[in-house]
PDB file of C-alpha atoms and ligand atoms in Angstrom:
ATOM      1  CA  MET A   1     177.476  43.873  76.008  1.00  0.00           C
ATOM      2  CA  SER A   2     174.933  41.237  75.511  1.00  0.00           C
ATOM      3  CA  ASN A   3     173.284  39.504  78.639  1.00  0.00           C
ATOM      4  CA  LYS A   4     174.508  35.910  79.308  1.00  0.00           C
ATOM      5  CA  GLY A   5     173.016  32.990  77.786  1.00  0.00           C
ATOM      6  CA  LEU A   6     170.562  30.840  79.570  1.00  0.00           C
ATOM      7  CA  LEU A   7     170.614  27.055  79.787  1.00  0.00           C
ATOM      8  CA  ILE A   8     166.785  26.452  80.471  1.00  0.00           C
ATOM      9  CA  VAL A   9     165.550  22.596  81.060  1.00  0.00           C
ATOM     10  CA  LEU A  10     162.599  21.625  79.478  1.00  0.00           C
ATOM     11  CA  SER A  11     160.835  18.157  80.765  1.00  0.00           C
ATOM     12  CA  GLY A  12     157.424  16.628  81.230  1.00  0.00           C
ATOM     13  CA  PRO A  13     155.951  13.598  79.923  1.00  0.00           C
ATOM     14  CA  SER A  14     155.607  12.219  76.727  1.00  0.00           C
ATOM     15  CA  GLY A  15     152.593  13.569  75.620  1.00  0.00           C
ATOM     16  CA  SER A  16     152.592  16.409  77.429  1.00  0.00           C
ATOM     17  CA  GLY A  17     153.317  18.471  73.997  1.00  0.00           C
ATOM     18  CA  LYS A  18     156.781  20.040  74.631  1.00  0.00           C
ATOM     19  CA  ASP A  19     157.416  19.963  70.934  1.00  0.00           C
ATOM     20  CA  THR A  20     154.385  21.898  69.886  1.00  0.00           C
ATOM     21  CA  ILE A  21     155.287  24.218  72.652  1.00  0.00           C
ATOM     22  CA  ILE A  22     159.156  24.469  71.281  1.00  0.00           C
ATOM     23  CA  GLU A  23     158.235  24.865  68.108  1.00  0.00           C
ATOM     24  CA  LYS A  24     155.785  28.118  69.277  1.00  0.00           C
ATOM     25  CA  ILE A  25     158.641  29.023  71.536  1.00  0.00           C
ATOM     26  CA  PHE A  26     160.804  29.202  68.117  1.00  0.00           C
ATOM     27  CA  SER A  27     158.629  30.962  66.466  1.00  0.00           C
ATOM     28  CA  ILE A  28     158.672  34.425  68.846  1.00  0.00           C
ATOM     29  CA  ASN A  29     162.219  34.174  70.619  1.00  0.00           C
ATOM     30  CA  LYS A  30     164.801  33.710  67.454  1.00  0.00           C
ATOM     31  CA  ASN A  31     167.060  34.037  70.088  1.00  0.00           C
ATOM     32  CA  ILE A  32     166.879  30.527  71.342  1.00  0.00           C
ATOM     33  CA  GLU A  33     168.012  26.949  69.982  1.00  0.00           C
ATOM     34  CA  LYS A  34     167.005  23.964  70.315  1.00  0.00           C
ATOM     35  CA  SER A  35     169.829  21.271  71.482  1.00  0.00           C
ATOM     36  CA  VAL A  36     169.567  18.676  69.409  1.00  0.00           C
ATOM     37  CA  SER A  37     169.588  15.220  71.479  1.00  0.00           C
ATOM     38  CA  MET A  38     171.239  11.929  70.804  1.00  0.00           C
ATOM     39  CA  THR A  39     169.695   8.621  71.194  1.00  0.00           C
ATOM     40  CA  THR A  40     169.225   4.986  70.624  1.00  0.00           C
ATOM     41  CA  ARG A  41     165.911   4.815  70.205  1.00  0.00           C
ATOM     42  CA  LYS A  42     164.893   3.764  66.642  1.00  0.00           C
ATOM     43  CA  ALA A  43     163.692   6.887  64.579  1.00  0.00           C
ATOM     44  CA  ARG A  44     159.449   8.269  64.313  1.00  0.00           C
ATOM     45  CA  ASN A  45     158.492   7.970  60.420  1.00  0.00           C
ATOM     46  CA  ASN A  46     158.886  11.231  60.500  1.00  0.00           C
ATOM     47  CA  GLU A  47     161.724  12.265  62.198  1.00  0.00           C
ATOM     48  CA  VAL A  48     164.771  13.560  60.474  1.00  0.00           C
ATOM     49  CA  ASP A  49     168.154  12.470  61.417  1.00  0.00           C
ATOM     50  CA  LYS A  50     170.458  15.632  63.043  1.00  0.00           C
ATOM     51  CA  ARG A  51     167.148  17.714  63.241  1.00  0.00           C
ATOM     52  CA  ASP A  52     165.099  15.471  65.677  1.00  0.00           C
ATOM     53  CA  TYR A  53     167.722  13.583  66.901  1.00  0.00           C
ATOM     54  CA  ILE A  54     171.180  12.335  66.113  1.00  0.00           C
ATOM     55  CA  PHE A  55     170.167   8.130  66.244  1.00  0.00           C
ATOM     56  CA  VAL A  56     172.543   6.384  66.902  1.00  0.00           C
ATOM     57  CA  SER A  57     173.685   2.603  67.946  1.00  0.00           C
ATOM     58  CA  GLU A  58     174.147   1.873  71.449  1.00  0.00           C
ATOM     59  CA  LYS A  59     177.761   1.377  71.182  1.00  0.00           C
ATOM     60  CA  ASP A  60     177.941   4.046  69.506  1.00  0.00           C
ATOM     61  CA  PHE A  61     176.329   6.041  72.386  1.00  0.00           C
ATOM     62  CA  LYS A  62     177.697   4.245  75.146  1.00  0.00           C
ATOM     63  CA  GLU A  63     181.776   5.357  74.262  1.00  0.00           C
ATOM     64  CA  ILE A  64     180.716   9.129  73.763  1.00  0.00           C
ATOM     65  CA  ILE A  65     179.823   8.002  77.370  1.00  0.00           C
ATOM     66  CA  SER A  66     183.715   6.865  78.404  1.00  0.00           C
ATOM     67  CA  SER A  67     185.220   9.998  76.361  1.00  0.00           C
ATOM     68  CA  ASN A  68     182.825  12.369  79.065  1.00  0.00           C
ATOM     69  CA  GLY A  69     181.474  14.140  76.145  1.00  0.00           C
ATOM     70  CA  MET A  70     177.562  14.163  77.423  1.00  0.00           C
ATOM     71  CA  LEU A  71     176.498  16.285  79.221  1.00  0.00           C
ATOM     72  CA  GLU A  72     174.020  14.757  80.363  1.00  0.00           C
ATOM     73  CA  TYR A  73     172.116  11.222  79.668  1.00  0.00           C
ATOM     74  CA  THR A  74     169.681   8.846  81.052  1.00  0.00           C
ATOM     75  CA  GLN A  75     167.859   5.531  79.838  1.00  0.00           C
ATOM     76  CA  TYR A  76     164.108   6.202  79.587  1.00  0.00           C
ATOM     77  CA  CYS A  77     162.042   2.914  78.732  1.00  0.00           C
ATOM     78  CA  GLY A  78     164.473   0.863  77.588  1.00  0.00           C
ATOM     79  CA  ASN A  79     166.489   3.407  75.299  1.00  0.00           C
ATOM     80  CA  TYR A  80     169.302   5.956  75.655  1.00  0.00           C
ATOM     81  CA  TYR A  81     168.926   9.701  75.299  1.00  0.00           C
ATOM     82  CA  GLY A  82     172.058  12.191  76.287  1.00  0.00           C
ATOM     83  CA  THR A  83     173.322  15.724  74.903  1.00  0.00           C
ATOM     84  CA  LEU A  84     176.578  16.364  74.199  1.00  0.00           C
ATOM     85  CA  LYS A  85     178.574  18.935  75.767  1.00  0.00           C
ATOM     86  CA  ARG A  86     180.239  20.500  72.063  1.00  0.00           C
ATOM     87  CA  SER A  87     176.304  21.221  70.826  1.00  0.00           C
ATOM     88  CA  VAL A  88     175.772  22.895  74.215  1.00  0.00           C
ATOM     89  CA  ASP A  89     178.846  24.850  74.608  1.00  0.00           C
ATOM     90  CA  LYS A  90     178.881  25.673  71.020  1.00  0.00           C
ATOM     91  CA  LEU A  91     175.157  27.652  70.872  1.00  0.00           C
ATOM     92  CA  MET A  92     176.666  29.054  74.640  1.00  0.00           C
ATOM     93  CA  GLU A  93     179.789  30.286  73.156  1.00  0.00           C
ATOM     94  CA  ASP A  94     177.448  31.940  70.313  1.00  0.00           C
ATOM     95  CA  GLY A  95     174.867  33.734  73.129  1.00  0.00           C
ATOM     96  CA  LYS A  96     172.465  31.584  72.591  1.00  0.00           C
ATOM     97  CA  ASP A  97     169.015  30.430  75.491  1.00  0.00           C
ATOM     98  CA  VAL A  98     169.402  27.152  74.910  1.00  0.00           C
ATOM     99  CA  ILE A  99     166.559  24.990  75.449  1.00  0.00           C
ATOM    100  CA  LEU A 100     166.727  21.333  76.438  1.00  0.00           C
ATOM    101  CA  LYS A 101     164.326  18.721  76.238  1.00  0.00           C
ATOM    102  CA  ILE A 102     164.692  16.203  79.043  1.00  0.00           C
ATOM    103  CA  ASP A 103     163.289  14.135  81.138  1.00  0.00           C
ATOM    104  CA  VAL A 104     163.609  14.189  84.454  1.00  0.00           C
ATOM    105  CA  ASN A 105     166.815  11.867  85.582  1.00  0.00           C
ATOM    106  CA  GLY A 106     168.644  15.053  82.926  1.00  0.00           C
ATOM    107  CA  ALA A 107     167.045  17.645  84.317  1.00  0.00           C
ATOM    108  CA  LYS A 108     169.126  16.615  88.129  1.00  0.00           C
ATOM    109  CA  GLN A 109     172.120  15.874  86.585  1.00  0.00           C
ATOM    110  CA  ILE A 110     171.949  19.831  84.924  1.00  0.00           C
ATOM    111  CA  LYS A 111     170.320  21.334  88.032  1.00  0.00           C
ATOM    112  CA  GLU A 112     173.695  19.386  89.583  1.00  0.00           C
ATOM    113  CA  LYS A 113     176.266  21.163  86.627  1.00  0.00           C
ATOM    114  CA  CYS A 114     174.523  23.937  85.747  1.00  0.00           C
ATOM    115  CA  SER A 115     173.227  25.997  88.915  1.00  0.00           C
ATOM    116  CA  ASP A 116     172.269  29.023  87.167  1.00  0.00           C
ATOM    117  CA  SER A 117     169.889  27.036  84.545  1.00  0.00           C
ATOM    118  CA  VAL A 118     166.577  26.872  84.571  1.00  0.00           C
ATOM    119  CA  SER A 119     163.842  23.746  84.993  1.00  0.00           C
ATOM    120  CA  ILE A 120     160.060  24.410  83.499  1.00  0.00           C
ATOM    121  CA  PHE A 121     158.564  20.883  83.979  1.00  0.00           C
ATOM    122  CA  ILE A 122     155.355  20.833  82.269  1.00  0.00           C
ATOM    123  CA  LEU A 123     152.087  19.316  83.709  1.00  0.00           C
ATOM    124  CA  PRO A 124     149.835  17.881  81.520  1.00  0.00           C
ATOM    125  CA  PRO A 125     146.001  18.684  83.262  1.00  0.00           C
ATOM    126  CA  SER A 126     144.959  15.237  83.735  1.00  0.00           C
ATOM    127  CA  ILE A 127     146.463  11.296  83.040  1.00  0.00           C
ATOM    128  CA  GLU A 128     142.830  10.929  80.625  1.00  0.00           C
ATOM    129  CA  ALA A 129     144.402  13.866  78.637  1.00  0.00           C
ATOM    130  CA  LEU A 130     147.596  12.710  77.879  1.00  0.00           C
ATOM    131  CA  SER A 131     147.162   9.656  77.638  1.00  0.00           C
ATOM    132  CA  SER A 132     144.254  10.417  75.069  1.00  0.00           C
ATOM    133  CA  ARG A 133     147.085  12.271  73.037  1.00  0.00           C
ATOM    134  CA  LEU A 134     150.092   9.602  72.930  1.00  0.00           C
ATOM    135  CA  VAL A 135     147.313   6.712  71.597  1.00  0.00           C
ATOM    136  CA  LYS A 136     146.347  10.026  68.626  1.00  0.00           C
ATOM    137  CA  ARG A 137     149.897  10.160  68.338  1.00  0.00           C
ATOM    138  CA  SER A 138     150.040   7.171  66.732  1.00  0.00           C
ATOM    139  CA  THR A 139     153.209   6.468  67.499  1.00  0.00           C
ATOM    140  CA  GLU A 140     153.345   3.795  70.275  1.00  0.00           C
ATOM    141  CA  THR A 141     152.591   0.148  71.078  1.00  0.00           C
ATOM    142  CA  ASP A 142     149.632  -0.859  73.153  1.00  0.00           C
ATOM    143  CA  GLU A 143     152.932  -1.838  74.705  1.00  0.00           C
ATOM    144  CA  SER A 144     155.072   1.486  74.592  1.00  0.00           C
ATOM    145  CA  LEU A 145     152.215   3.294  75.764  1.00  0.00           C
ATOM    146  CA  LYS A 146     152.366   1.277  79.310  1.00  0.00           C
ATOM    147  CA  ARG A 147     155.274   2.074  79.759  1.00  0.00           C
ATOM    148  CA  ARG A 148     155.102   5.534  78.446  1.00  0.00           C
ATOM    149  CA  LEU A 149     152.052   5.897  81.152  1.00  0.00           C
ATOM    150  CA  GLU A 150     153.822   4.273  83.915  1.00  0.00           C
ATOM    151  CA  ARG A 151     156.658   7.056  83.188  1.00  0.00           C
ATOM    152  CA  ALA A 152     154.016   9.855  82.834  1.00  0.00           C
ATOM    153  CA  LYS A 153     153.410   8.848  87.150  1.00  0.00           C
ATOM    154  CA  GLN A 154     157.099   8.910  88.145  1.00  0.00           C
ATOM    155  CA  GLU A 155     157.823  11.877  86.295  1.00  0.00           C
ATOM    156  CA  ILE A 156     154.532  14.147  87.471  1.00  0.00           C
ATOM    157  CA  GLU A 157     156.119  13.136  91.144  1.00  0.00           C
ATOM    158  CA  SER A 158     159.775  14.520  90.353  1.00  0.00           C
ATOM    159  CA  SER A 159     158.216  17.622  89.314  1.00  0.00           C
ATOM    160  CA  TYR A 160     158.710  19.632  92.390  1.00  0.00           C
ATOM    161  CA  ILE A 161     162.242  19.590  92.198  1.00  0.00           C
ATOM    162  CA  TYR A 162     161.787  21.755  88.454  1.00  0.00           C
ATOM    163  CA  ASP A 163     161.552  25.836  89.626  1.00  0.00           C
ATOM    164  CA  TYR A 164     158.195  26.254  87.331  1.00  0.00           C
ATOM    165  CA  VAL A 165     155.245  24.206  87.015  1.00  0.00           C
ATOM    166  CA  VAL A 166     153.538  25.100  84.101  1.00  0.00           C
ATOM    167  CA  ILE A 167     150.259  23.362  83.294  1.00  0.00           C
ATOM    168  CA  ASN A 168     149.663  22.853  79.006  1.00  0.00           C
ATOM    169  CA  ASP A 169     145.633  22.235  79.000  1.00  0.00           C
ATOM    170  CA  ASN A 170     145.668  25.332  76.198  1.00  0.00           C
ATOM    171  CA  VAL A 171     148.930  25.854  74.530  1.00  0.00           C
ATOM    172  CA  ASP A 172     149.451  29.536  73.905  1.00  0.00           C
ATOM    173  CA  ASN A 173     148.629  30.205  77.122  1.00  0.00           C
ATOM    174  CA  CYS A 174     151.268  27.703  77.984  1.00  0.00           C
ATOM    175  CA  VAL A 175     153.870  29.170  75.097  1.00  0.00           C
ATOM    176  CA  ARG A 176     153.007  32.666  77.025  1.00  0.00           C
ATOM    177  CA  ASP A 177     153.472  31.429  80.512  1.00  0.00           C
ATOM    178  CA  ILE A 178     157.051  30.019  79.639  1.00  0.00           C
ATOM    179  CA  CYS A 179     158.008  32.862  77.706  1.00  0.00           C
ATOM    180  CA  ASN A 180     157.491  34.858  80.489  1.00  0.00           C
ATOM    181  CA  ILE A 181     159.313  32.999  82.927  1.00  0.00           C
ATOM    182  CA  ILE A 182     162.275  32.766  80.451  1.00  0.00           C
ATOM    183  CA  ASN A 183     162.635  36.534  79.827  1.00  0.00           C
ATOM    184  CA  ALA A 184     162.712  36.739  83.473  1.00  0.00           C
ATOM    185  CA  GLU A 185     164.816  34.747  84.376  1.00  0.00           C
ATOM    186  CA  LYS A 186     167.402  36.952  81.868  1.00  0.00           C
ATOM    187  CA  LEU A 187     166.494  40.163  83.263  1.00  0.00           C
ATOM    188  CA  LYS A 188     168.609  38.768  87.145  1.00  0.00           C
ATOM    189  CA  SER A 189     170.621  41.091  88.565  1.00  0.00           C
ATOM    190  CA  ASP A 190     173.125  38.613  88.071  1.00  0.00           C
ATOM    191  CA  ARG A 191     172.599  37.414  84.679  1.00  0.00           C
ATOM    192  CA  MET A 192     172.937  41.400  83.800  1.00  0.00           C
ATOM    193  CA  LYS A 193     176.393  42.449  85.475  1.00  0.00           C
ATOM    194  CA  ASN A 194     178.122  43.095  82.135  1.00  0.00           C
ATOM    195  CA  ILE A 195     175.302  45.311  80.688  1.00  0.00           C
ATOM    196  CA  ILE A 196     175.789  47.503  84.050  1.00  0.00           C
ATOM    197  CA  SER A 197     178.782  46.822  84.668  1.00  0.00           C
ATOM    198  CA  GLY A 198     179.094  48.695  80.948  1.00  0.00           C
ATOM    199  CA  VAL A 199     177.033  51.552  81.978  1.00  0.00           C
ATOM    200  CA  LEU A 200     178.545  52.126  85.032  1.00  0.00           C
ATOM    201  CA  SER A 201     181.554  52.788  82.999  1.00  0.00           C
ATOM    202  CA  GLN A 202     180.261  54.902  80.147  1.00  0.00           C
ATOM    203  CA  CYS A 203     179.199  57.342  83.747  1.00  0.00           C
ATOM    204  CA  LYS A 204     183.113  56.973  84.613  1.00  0.00           C
ATOM    205  CA  ASN A 205     184.013  58.757  81.159  1.00  0.00           C
ATOM    206  CA  HIS A 206     181.144  61.583  81.449  1.00  0.00           C
ATOM    207  CA  GLN A 207     182.608  62.574  84.843  1.00  0.00           C
TER     208      GLN A 207
HETATM  209  P1  5GP B   1     160.855  10.102  72.063  1.00  0.00           P
HETATM  210  O1  5GP B   1     161.206   8.968  72.762  1.00  0.00           O
HETATM  211  O2  5GP B   1     158.855  10.296  72.938  1.00  0.00           O
HETATM  212  O3  5GP B   1     161.031  11.464  71.739  1.00  0.00           O
HETATM  213  O4  5GP B   1     161.239  10.946  74.219  1.00  0.00           O
HETATM  214  C1  5GP B   1     161.273   9.937  75.142  1.00  0.00           C
HETATM  215  C2  5GP B   1     161.355  10.911  76.960  1.00  0.00           C
HETATM  216  O5  5GP B   1     163.406  11.168  76.524  1.00  0.00           O
HETATM  217  C3  5GP B   1     161.607  12.508  76.692  1.00  0.00           C
HETATM  218  O6  5GP B   1     161.049  12.732  78.315  1.00  0.00           O
HETATM  219  C4  5GP B   1     162.258  13.466  76.470  1.00  0.00           C
HETATM  220  O7  5GP B   1     162.133  14.823  77.011  1.00  0.00           O
HETATM  221  C5  5GP B   1     163.487  12.566  76.530  1.00  0.00           C
HETATM  222  N1  5GP B   1     164.565  13.281  76.341  1.00  0.00           N
HETATM  223  C6  5GP B   1     164.653  14.024  74.497  1.00  0.00           C
HETATM  224  N2  5GP B   1     166.381  13.461  74.370  1.00  0.00           N
HETATM  225  C7  5GP B   1     167.019  14.244  75.903  1.00  0.00           C
HETATM  226  C8  5GP B   1     168.623  14.007  76.891  1.00  0.00           C
HETATM  227  O8  5GP B   1     168.971  14.573  75.154  1.00  0.00           O
HETATM  228  N3  5GP B   1     168.468  13.452  77.606  1.00  0.00           N
HETATM  229  C9  5GP B   1     167.539  13.592  78.443  1.00  0.00           C
HETATM  230  N4  5GP B   1     168.008  13.826  80.152  1.00  0.00           N
HETATM  231  N5  5GP B   1     166.196  12.694  78.046  1.00  0.00           N
HETATM  232  C10 5GP B   1     165.741  13.304  76.817  1.00  0.00           C
END
């Protein structure tokens, strides 16, 4: 009898290190999968379709919204991003814990729809650190960099809606904190009901 899969929302401003953190979590915990989001943003040089994002046109994205196929979606710096319901359902049915790397708007939608999810906000140690990471990454134009930093401020203001806030001043410590949160969440009595009743039914057989 297995423990129920956990839906984990991971947010943080662009440049807060989410991708590196997620890769490290995967190398430690093999039962976690990332839901691949859909976006209308153009692929960056190092990005691969269907691995990093499912890249689609705005028309296709809007059709999926109309057919109620998005678990959540948002507009971020001029582009659409969303989580496909069917991808998450499939992973959860397979007993996987699923990480959604989504923005604050998406996190609010998930909180409303999935009350047993857990949300974690990755806080950069300072705006200077965030800005220098974005500059180093060299994936943004000056204009896009400015918009992302403005957006970062709004996102940090909303960090109070999350269940947990983890500071990324050291990647390994940040990953350890997130893994601890996930482990603790999975051991909550409410999520252990199947296992508890399995043990109880064994007790009956012993009487
Ligand atoms: P980027 O363009 O840097 O890949 O992503 C920009 C922002 O969009 C990030 O904060 C990222 O977490 C967010 N994002 C990516 N995919 C999704 C999604 O499916 N839904 C929502 N709500 N936000 C997303």
